[in-house]
XYZ file of C-alpha atoms in Angstrom:
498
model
C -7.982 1.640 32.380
C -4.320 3.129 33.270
C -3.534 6.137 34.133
C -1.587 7.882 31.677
C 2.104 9.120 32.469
C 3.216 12.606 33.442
C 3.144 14.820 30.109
C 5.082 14.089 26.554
C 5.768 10.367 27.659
C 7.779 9.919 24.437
C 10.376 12.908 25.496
C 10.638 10.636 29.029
C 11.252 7.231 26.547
C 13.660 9.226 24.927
C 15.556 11.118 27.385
C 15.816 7.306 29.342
C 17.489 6.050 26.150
C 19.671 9.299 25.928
C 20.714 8.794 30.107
C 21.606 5.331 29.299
C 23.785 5.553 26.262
C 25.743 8.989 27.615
C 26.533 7.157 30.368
C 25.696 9.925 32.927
C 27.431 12.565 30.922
C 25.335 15.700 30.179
C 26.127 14.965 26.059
C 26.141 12.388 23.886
C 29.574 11.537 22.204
C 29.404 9.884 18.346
C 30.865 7.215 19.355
C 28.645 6.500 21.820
C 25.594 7.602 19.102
C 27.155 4.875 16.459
C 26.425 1.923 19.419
C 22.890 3.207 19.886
C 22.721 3.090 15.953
C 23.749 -0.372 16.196
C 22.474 -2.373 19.160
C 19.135 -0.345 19.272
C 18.324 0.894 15.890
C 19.458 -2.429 13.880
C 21.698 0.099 11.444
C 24.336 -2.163 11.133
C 26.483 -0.574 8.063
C 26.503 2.923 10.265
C 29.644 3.963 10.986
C 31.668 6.854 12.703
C 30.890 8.844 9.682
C 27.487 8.165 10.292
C 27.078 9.218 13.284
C 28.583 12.282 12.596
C 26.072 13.450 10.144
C 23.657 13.405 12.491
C 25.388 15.274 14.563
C 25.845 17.800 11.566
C 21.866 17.476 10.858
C 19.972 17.395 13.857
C 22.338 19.332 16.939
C 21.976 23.161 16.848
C 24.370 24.092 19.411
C 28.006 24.800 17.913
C 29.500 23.812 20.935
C 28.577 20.117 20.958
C 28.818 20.395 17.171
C 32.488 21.192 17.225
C 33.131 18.473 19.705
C 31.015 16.159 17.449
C 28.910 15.279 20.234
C 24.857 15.292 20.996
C 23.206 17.423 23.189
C 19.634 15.862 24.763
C 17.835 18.591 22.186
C 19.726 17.109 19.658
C 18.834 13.788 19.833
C 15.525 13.909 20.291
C 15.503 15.936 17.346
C 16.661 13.074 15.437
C 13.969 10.662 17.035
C 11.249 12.594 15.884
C 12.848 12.968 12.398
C 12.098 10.833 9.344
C 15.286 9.272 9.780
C 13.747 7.333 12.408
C 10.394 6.851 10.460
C 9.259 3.070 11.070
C 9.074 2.743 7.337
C 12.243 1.840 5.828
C 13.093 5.262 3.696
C 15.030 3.367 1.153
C 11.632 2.046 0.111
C 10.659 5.314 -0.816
C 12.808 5.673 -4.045
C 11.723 2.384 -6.953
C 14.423 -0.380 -5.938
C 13.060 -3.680 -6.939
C 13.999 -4.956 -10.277
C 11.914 -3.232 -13.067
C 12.346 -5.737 -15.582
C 10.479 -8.623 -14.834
C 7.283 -9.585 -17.065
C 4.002 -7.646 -15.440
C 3.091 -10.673 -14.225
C 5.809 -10.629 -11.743
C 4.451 -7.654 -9.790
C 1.326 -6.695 -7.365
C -0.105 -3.387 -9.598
C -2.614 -0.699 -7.611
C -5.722 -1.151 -9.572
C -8.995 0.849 -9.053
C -12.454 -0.308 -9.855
C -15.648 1.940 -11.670
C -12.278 4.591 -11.492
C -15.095 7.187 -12.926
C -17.620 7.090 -9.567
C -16.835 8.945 -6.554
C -19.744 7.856 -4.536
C -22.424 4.963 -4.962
C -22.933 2.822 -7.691
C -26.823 3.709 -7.972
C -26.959 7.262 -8.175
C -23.282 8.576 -7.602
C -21.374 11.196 -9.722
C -19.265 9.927 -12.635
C -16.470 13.170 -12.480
C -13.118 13.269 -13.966
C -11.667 14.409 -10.834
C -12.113 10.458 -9.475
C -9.394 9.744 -12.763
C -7.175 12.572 -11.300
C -7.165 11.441 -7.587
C -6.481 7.753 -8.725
C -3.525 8.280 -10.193
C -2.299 11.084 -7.836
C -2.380 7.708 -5.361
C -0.139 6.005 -7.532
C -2.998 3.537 -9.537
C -1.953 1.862 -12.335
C -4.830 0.051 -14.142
C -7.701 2.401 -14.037
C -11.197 0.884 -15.399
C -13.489 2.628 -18.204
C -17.073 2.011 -18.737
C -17.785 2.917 -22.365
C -21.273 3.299 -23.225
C -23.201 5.057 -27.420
C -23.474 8.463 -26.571
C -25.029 11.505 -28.290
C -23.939 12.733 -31.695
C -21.479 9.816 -31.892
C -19.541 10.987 -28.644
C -19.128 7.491 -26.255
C -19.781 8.191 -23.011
C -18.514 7.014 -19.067
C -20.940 5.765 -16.356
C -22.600 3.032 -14.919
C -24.516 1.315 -17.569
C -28.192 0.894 -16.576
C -28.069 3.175 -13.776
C -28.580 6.912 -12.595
C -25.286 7.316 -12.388
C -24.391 10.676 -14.756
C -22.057 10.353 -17.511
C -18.884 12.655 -18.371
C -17.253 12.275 -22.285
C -14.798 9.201 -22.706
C -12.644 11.973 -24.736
C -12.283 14.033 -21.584
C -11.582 10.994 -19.522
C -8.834 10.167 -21.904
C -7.320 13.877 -22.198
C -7.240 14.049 -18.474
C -5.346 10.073 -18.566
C -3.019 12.028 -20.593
C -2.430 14.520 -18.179
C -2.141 13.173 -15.343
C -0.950 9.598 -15.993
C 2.709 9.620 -15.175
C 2.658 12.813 -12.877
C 3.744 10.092 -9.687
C 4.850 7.581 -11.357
C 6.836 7.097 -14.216
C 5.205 3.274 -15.056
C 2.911 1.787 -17.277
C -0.633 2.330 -16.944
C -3.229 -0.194 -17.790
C -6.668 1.302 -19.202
C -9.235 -1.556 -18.565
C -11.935 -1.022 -20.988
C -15.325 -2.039 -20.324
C -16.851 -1.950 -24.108
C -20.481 -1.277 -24.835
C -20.576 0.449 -27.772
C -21.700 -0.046 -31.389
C -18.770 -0.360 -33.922
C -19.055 3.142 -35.143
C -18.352 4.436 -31.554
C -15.270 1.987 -31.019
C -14.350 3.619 -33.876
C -14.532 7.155 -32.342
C -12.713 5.428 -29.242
C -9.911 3.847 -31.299
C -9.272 7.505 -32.904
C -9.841 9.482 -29.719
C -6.750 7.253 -28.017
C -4.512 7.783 -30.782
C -5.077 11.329 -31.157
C -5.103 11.780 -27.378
C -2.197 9.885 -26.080
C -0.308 10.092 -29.006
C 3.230 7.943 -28.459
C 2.309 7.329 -24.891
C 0.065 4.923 -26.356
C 1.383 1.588 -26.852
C 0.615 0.539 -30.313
C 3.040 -2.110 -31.083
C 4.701 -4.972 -30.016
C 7.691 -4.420 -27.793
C 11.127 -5.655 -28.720
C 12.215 -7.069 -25.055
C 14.408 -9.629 -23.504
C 12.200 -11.430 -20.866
C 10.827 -14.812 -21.959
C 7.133 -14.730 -22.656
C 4.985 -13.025 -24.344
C 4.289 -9.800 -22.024
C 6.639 -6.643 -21.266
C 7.988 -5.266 -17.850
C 7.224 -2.159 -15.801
C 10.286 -0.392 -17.166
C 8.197 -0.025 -20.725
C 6.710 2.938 -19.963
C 3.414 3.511 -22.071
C -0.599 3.365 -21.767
C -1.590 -0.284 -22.312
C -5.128 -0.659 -23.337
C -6.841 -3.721 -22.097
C -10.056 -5.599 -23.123
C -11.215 -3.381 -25.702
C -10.180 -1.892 -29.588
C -8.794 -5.114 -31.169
C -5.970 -3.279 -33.300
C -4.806 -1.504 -29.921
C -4.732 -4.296 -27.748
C -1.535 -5.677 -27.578
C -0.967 -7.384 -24.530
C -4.107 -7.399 -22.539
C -6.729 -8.869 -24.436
C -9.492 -10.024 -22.053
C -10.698 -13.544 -21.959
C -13.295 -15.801 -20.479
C -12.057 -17.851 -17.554
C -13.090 -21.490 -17.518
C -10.227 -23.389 -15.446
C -7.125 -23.248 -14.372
C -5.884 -26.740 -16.535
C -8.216 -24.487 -19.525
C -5.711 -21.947 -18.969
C -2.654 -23.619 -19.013
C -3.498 -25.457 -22.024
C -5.099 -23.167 -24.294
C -4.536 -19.276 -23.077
C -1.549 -17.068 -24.226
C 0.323 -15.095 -22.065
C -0.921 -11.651 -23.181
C -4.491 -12.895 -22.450
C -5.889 -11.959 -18.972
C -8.794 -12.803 -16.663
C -11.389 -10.867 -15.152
C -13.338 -12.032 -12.126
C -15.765 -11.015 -9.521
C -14.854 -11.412 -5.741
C -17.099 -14.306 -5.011
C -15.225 -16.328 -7.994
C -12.292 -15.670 -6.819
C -12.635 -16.449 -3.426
C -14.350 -19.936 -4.314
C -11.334 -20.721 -6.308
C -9.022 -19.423 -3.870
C -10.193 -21.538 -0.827
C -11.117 -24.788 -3.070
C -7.542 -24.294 -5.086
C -4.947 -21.792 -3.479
C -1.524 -23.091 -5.436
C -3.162 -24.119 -8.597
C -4.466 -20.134 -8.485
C -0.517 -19.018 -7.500
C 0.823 -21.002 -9.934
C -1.580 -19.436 -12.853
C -0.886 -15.593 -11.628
C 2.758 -16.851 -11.930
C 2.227 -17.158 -15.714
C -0.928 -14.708 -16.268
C -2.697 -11.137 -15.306
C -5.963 -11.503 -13.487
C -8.063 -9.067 -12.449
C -10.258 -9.154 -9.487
C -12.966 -7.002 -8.898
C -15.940 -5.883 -6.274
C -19.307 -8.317 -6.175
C -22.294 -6.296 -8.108
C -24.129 -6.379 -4.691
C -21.695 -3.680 -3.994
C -23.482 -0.911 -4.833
C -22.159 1.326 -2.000
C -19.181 0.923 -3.481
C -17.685 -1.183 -0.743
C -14.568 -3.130 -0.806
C -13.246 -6.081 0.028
C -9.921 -7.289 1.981
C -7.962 -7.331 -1.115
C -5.174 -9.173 0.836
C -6.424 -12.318 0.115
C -6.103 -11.911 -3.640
C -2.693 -11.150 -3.236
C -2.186 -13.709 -1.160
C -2.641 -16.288 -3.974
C -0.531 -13.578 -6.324
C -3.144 -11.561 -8.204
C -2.381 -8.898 -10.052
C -4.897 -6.632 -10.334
C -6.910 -6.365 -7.267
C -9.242 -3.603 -7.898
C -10.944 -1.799 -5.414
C -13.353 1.388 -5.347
C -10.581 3.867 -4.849
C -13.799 6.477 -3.116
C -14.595 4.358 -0.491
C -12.413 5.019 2.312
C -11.717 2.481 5.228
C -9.294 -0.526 5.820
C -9.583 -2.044 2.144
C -7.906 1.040 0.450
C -5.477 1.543 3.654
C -4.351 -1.663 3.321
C -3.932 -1.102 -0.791
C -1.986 2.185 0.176
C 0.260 0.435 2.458
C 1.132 -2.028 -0.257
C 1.988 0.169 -2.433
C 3.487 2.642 -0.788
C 6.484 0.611 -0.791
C 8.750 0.535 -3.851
C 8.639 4.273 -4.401
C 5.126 4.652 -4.443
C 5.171 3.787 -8.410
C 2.291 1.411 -8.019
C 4.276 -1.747 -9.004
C 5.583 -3.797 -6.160
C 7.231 -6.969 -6.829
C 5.232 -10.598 -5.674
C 7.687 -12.117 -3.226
C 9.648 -15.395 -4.332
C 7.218 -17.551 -2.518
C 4.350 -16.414 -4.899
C 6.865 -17.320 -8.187
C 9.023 -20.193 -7.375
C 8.070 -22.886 -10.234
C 9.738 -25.219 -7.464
C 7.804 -25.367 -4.594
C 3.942 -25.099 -4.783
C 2.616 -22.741 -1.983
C -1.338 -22.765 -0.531
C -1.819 -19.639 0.970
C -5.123 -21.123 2.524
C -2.462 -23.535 4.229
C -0.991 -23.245 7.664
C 2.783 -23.198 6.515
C 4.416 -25.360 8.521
C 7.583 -26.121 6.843
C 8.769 -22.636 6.823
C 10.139 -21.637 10.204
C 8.239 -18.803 11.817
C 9.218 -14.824 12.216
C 8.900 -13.936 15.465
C 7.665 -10.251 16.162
C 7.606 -7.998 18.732
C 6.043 -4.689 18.751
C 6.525 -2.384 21.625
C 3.497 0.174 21.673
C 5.132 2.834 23.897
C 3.282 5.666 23.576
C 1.306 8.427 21.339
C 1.658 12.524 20.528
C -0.721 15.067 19.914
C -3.897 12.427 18.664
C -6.358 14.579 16.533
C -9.089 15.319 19.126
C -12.953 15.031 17.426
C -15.110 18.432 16.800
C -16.545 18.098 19.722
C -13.214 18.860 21.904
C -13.754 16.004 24.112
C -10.218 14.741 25.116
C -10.018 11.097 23.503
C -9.646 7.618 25.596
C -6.943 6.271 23.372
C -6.254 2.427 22.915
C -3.981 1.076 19.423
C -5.005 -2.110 18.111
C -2.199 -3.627 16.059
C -2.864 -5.785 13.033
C -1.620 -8.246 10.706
C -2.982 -8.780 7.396
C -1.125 -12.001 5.671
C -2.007 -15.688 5.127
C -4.846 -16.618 7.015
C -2.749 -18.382 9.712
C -0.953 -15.216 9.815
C -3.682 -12.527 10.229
C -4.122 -11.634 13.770
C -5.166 -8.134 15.733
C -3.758 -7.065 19.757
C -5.201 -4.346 21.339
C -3.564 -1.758 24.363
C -5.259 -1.213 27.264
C -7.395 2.228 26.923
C -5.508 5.481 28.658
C -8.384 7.460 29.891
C -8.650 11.243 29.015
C -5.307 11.876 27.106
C -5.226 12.829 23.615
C -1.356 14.663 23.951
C 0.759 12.143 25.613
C -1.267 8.728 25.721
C 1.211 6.028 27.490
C 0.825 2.213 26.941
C 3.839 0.400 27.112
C 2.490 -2.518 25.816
C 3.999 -5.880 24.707
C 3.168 -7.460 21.958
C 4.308 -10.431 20.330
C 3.501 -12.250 16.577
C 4.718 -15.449 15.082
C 4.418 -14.804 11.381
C 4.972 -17.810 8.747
C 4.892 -15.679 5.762
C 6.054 -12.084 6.517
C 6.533 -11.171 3.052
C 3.309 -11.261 2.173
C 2.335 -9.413 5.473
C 1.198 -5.959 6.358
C 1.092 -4.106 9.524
C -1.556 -1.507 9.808
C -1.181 0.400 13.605
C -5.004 1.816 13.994
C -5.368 4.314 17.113
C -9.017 4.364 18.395
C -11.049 5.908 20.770
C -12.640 4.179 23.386
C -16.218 5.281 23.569
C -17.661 2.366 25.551
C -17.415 -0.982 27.113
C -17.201 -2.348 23.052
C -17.640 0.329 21.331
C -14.642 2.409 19.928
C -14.483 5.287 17.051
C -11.963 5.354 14.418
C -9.022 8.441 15.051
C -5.946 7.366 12.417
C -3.687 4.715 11.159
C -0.637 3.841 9.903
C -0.424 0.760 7.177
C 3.114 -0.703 6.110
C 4.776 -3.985 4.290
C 6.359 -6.063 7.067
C 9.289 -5.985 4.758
C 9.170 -2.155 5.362
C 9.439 -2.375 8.621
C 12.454 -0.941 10.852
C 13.442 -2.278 13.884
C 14.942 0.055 16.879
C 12.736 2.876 18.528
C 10.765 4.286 15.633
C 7.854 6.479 15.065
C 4.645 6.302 13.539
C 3.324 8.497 11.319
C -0.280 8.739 11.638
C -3.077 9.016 8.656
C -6.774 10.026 8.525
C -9.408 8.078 6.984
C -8.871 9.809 3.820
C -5.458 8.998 3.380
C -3.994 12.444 4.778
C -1.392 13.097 7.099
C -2.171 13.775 10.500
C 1.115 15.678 11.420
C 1.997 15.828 14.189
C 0.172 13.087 15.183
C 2.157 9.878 15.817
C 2.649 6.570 17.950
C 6.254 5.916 19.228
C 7.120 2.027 18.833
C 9.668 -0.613 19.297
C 10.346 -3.138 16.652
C 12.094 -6.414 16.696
C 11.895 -9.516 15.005
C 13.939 -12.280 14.548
């Protein structure tokens, strides 16, 4: 183990890069910002103007101000700020094209949506619908079951688990359903009730969501049979005959069954186990029917801690709906809210070209060897004020970098451990990636503490799109197992790839 450096290592990174650029003068002119912008950060459409924003935003002294120049303070104000975020910040606002058919786009999809523990014995609670779609989900699943006095009912059927009104859950979809983002949202219905209740259900929708619901067939331009994002309505799936309208659920037999006999606005629902069998035995027949249909993949029964898999390799073969157990915290659901925190955090995210070309066929279970390789490097500098655990004990921090793609591309590094530093941990550690398929990659930093000779606990991570990624001298923004910000927590990086 190394020792760690003298005290806020990232102020020493920072103040080296400051020395070097002001050329031994005590400030920094904006001229002399603007070529740190460009040969460091990668912003190549800054200019003089640019630079002299920042100046305006980050420098409090009206001295260097007037003389549109950067005092040390200054600039490492605007290193810590979110303009130098490793996540691209023009990803945070919806950019990609909205109008593609919904088949065109990855769309954050939560499984048993009602549970917020086990599958057994857990609550059913409305509060899992609310927290769902505070995360940005967009197909949320509904187990309807004969209830009581001709009131359906929401759990999970043959179980302990308790049951809360399918009228409430739909009152609080209307609530809540567009409060982060303004797109469609699927409502996957699983249907176990007697006609008289799917009655009830049919009524309770239409009196609910009123003209939120969509009840009729879109007028739109794109080819096919199926809208885009940008109509913005409740889409029921699977379920009420006269309300499905683009979703209707069917029975998957084969891929050459599909192409030959299914419609566009039918979709398919399978299990993990399924999926992955046809995934490995036939990767670019699988791409090439997301290309032209929804499917929906969801946990394995044998679940019933509400696990999840890695839903990367669902997406990798272009999968819509890749449902997971939106309760269970761990890598799954950080890797699902790294996906989708790009593209505004609307819960649509656009498949890349490689997943839609009708020209080329792609395997994702293939080593890619006709596209030529992105080569990565990640500088792991150092880390600021790491969450210590109750106990107080200062942590021995190490960050394990991985890469969640293609299977070719998947790989994990680890830093050495710094021993007794949870304030200023320093690494300054190389390390380097050849990626055939970045745009289907995500980077997920994960800082852990080293607890013994293999043995390390969990402290916070960061997951982002490759295609997110910044290069320059950035900052990591570091999240707890639950999703939450760690503020101030963060790793300081360097990112280049070519």
């Amino acid at each position: 183990m190394k020792k760690s450096k003298a005290p806020s290592s990232r102020r020493v990174e920072i103040q080296h890069l400051y020395q070097c650029y002001a050329s031994g003068q005590t400030i920094l002119p904006a001229c002399d910002l603007l070529r740190f912008l460009h040969k460091e950060q990668m912003e190549l459409t800054a200019n003089e103007e640019t630079a002299e924003s920042l100046i305006a935003k980050y420098e409090i002294e009206e001295t260097a101000r007037e003389s549109r120049c950067m005092t040390f303070e200054g600039f490492l104000r605007y290193m810590e700020s979110k303009d130098c975020c490793v996540f691209n910040s023009a990803h945070l606002s919806v950019y990609q094209d909205m109008d593609q058919p919904l088949t065109s786009y990855f769309i954050s999809s939560s499984h048993n949506t009602y549970l917020t523990g086990d599958q057994l014995v857990g609550k059913s609670h409305l509060d899992a619908y609310v927290c769902a779609l505070r995360k940005g989900c967009r197909c949320l699943e509904i187990d309807c079951w004969d209830g009581p006095d001709m009131e359906p009912v929401v759990y999970h059927g043959y179980t302990l688990t308790t049951k809360i009104l399918f009228k409430d859950v739909i009152t609080t979809v209307e609530q809540h359903a567009f409060e982060v983002s303004a797109y469609p949202v699927i409502l996957s219905l699983e249907n176990h009730c007697c006609k008289e209740q799917q009655e009830v259900m049919a009524q309770y929708l239409i009196s609910i969501l009123g003209d939120k619901l969509l009840r009729a067939a879109l007028d739109h331009s794109t080819t096919g049979d199926i809208p885009s994002p940008n109509k913005k309505k409740v889409v029921v799936a699977e379920a009420l005959s006269d309300l499905i309208i683009y979703t209707r659920s069917v029975k998957f037999i084969s891929f050459s069954h599909s192409r030959d006999s299914q419609n566009s606005y039918e979709n398919t629902s399978m299990a993990e186990k399924k999926a992955r069998k046809l995934a490995k035995a036939s990767g670019a027949d699988f791409v090439q029917h997301n290309q032209r249909f929804l499917s929906r993949i969801y946990p394995a029964g044998s679940r019933t801690s509400s696990s999840n898999y890695n839903p990367q390799e669902f997406w990798n073969v272009g999968s819509q709906l890749v449902a997971l157990n939106f309760q269970s915290l761990g890598f799954p659901m950080d890797l699902n809210d790294g996906r989708f925190l790009d593209n505004g955090g609307c819960g649509y995210v656009l498949k890349p070209a490689v997943l839609m070309s009708s020209q080329r066929s792609f395997d994702p279970g293939c080593s890619q060897h006709d596209l030529k390789p992105t080569h990565l490097l990640l500088k792991v500098i150092s880390g600021s004020n790491l969450p210590v655990p109750r106990t107080g004990k200062a942590l021995d921090p190490f960050v394990r970098v991985e890469i969640y793609g293609i299977a070719s591309d998947s790989r994990r590094k680890n830093t050495h451990a710094v021993k007794n530093n949870s304030l200023s941990p320093y690494w300054d550690a190389d390390m380097n990636f050849s990626i055939s398929v970045p745009e289907l990659c995500l980077i997920r930093f994960c800082v852990r503490d080293q607890t013994g000779l293999l043995s390390s606990d969990f402290v916070g991570q960061y997951t982002l799109p490759f295609t997110s990624l910044k290069k320059g001298y950035r900052w990591v923004p570091l999240r707890s197992r639950d999703g939450c910000s760690l503020d101030p927590a963060s790793l300081f990086v360097f990112v280049w790839y070519s």
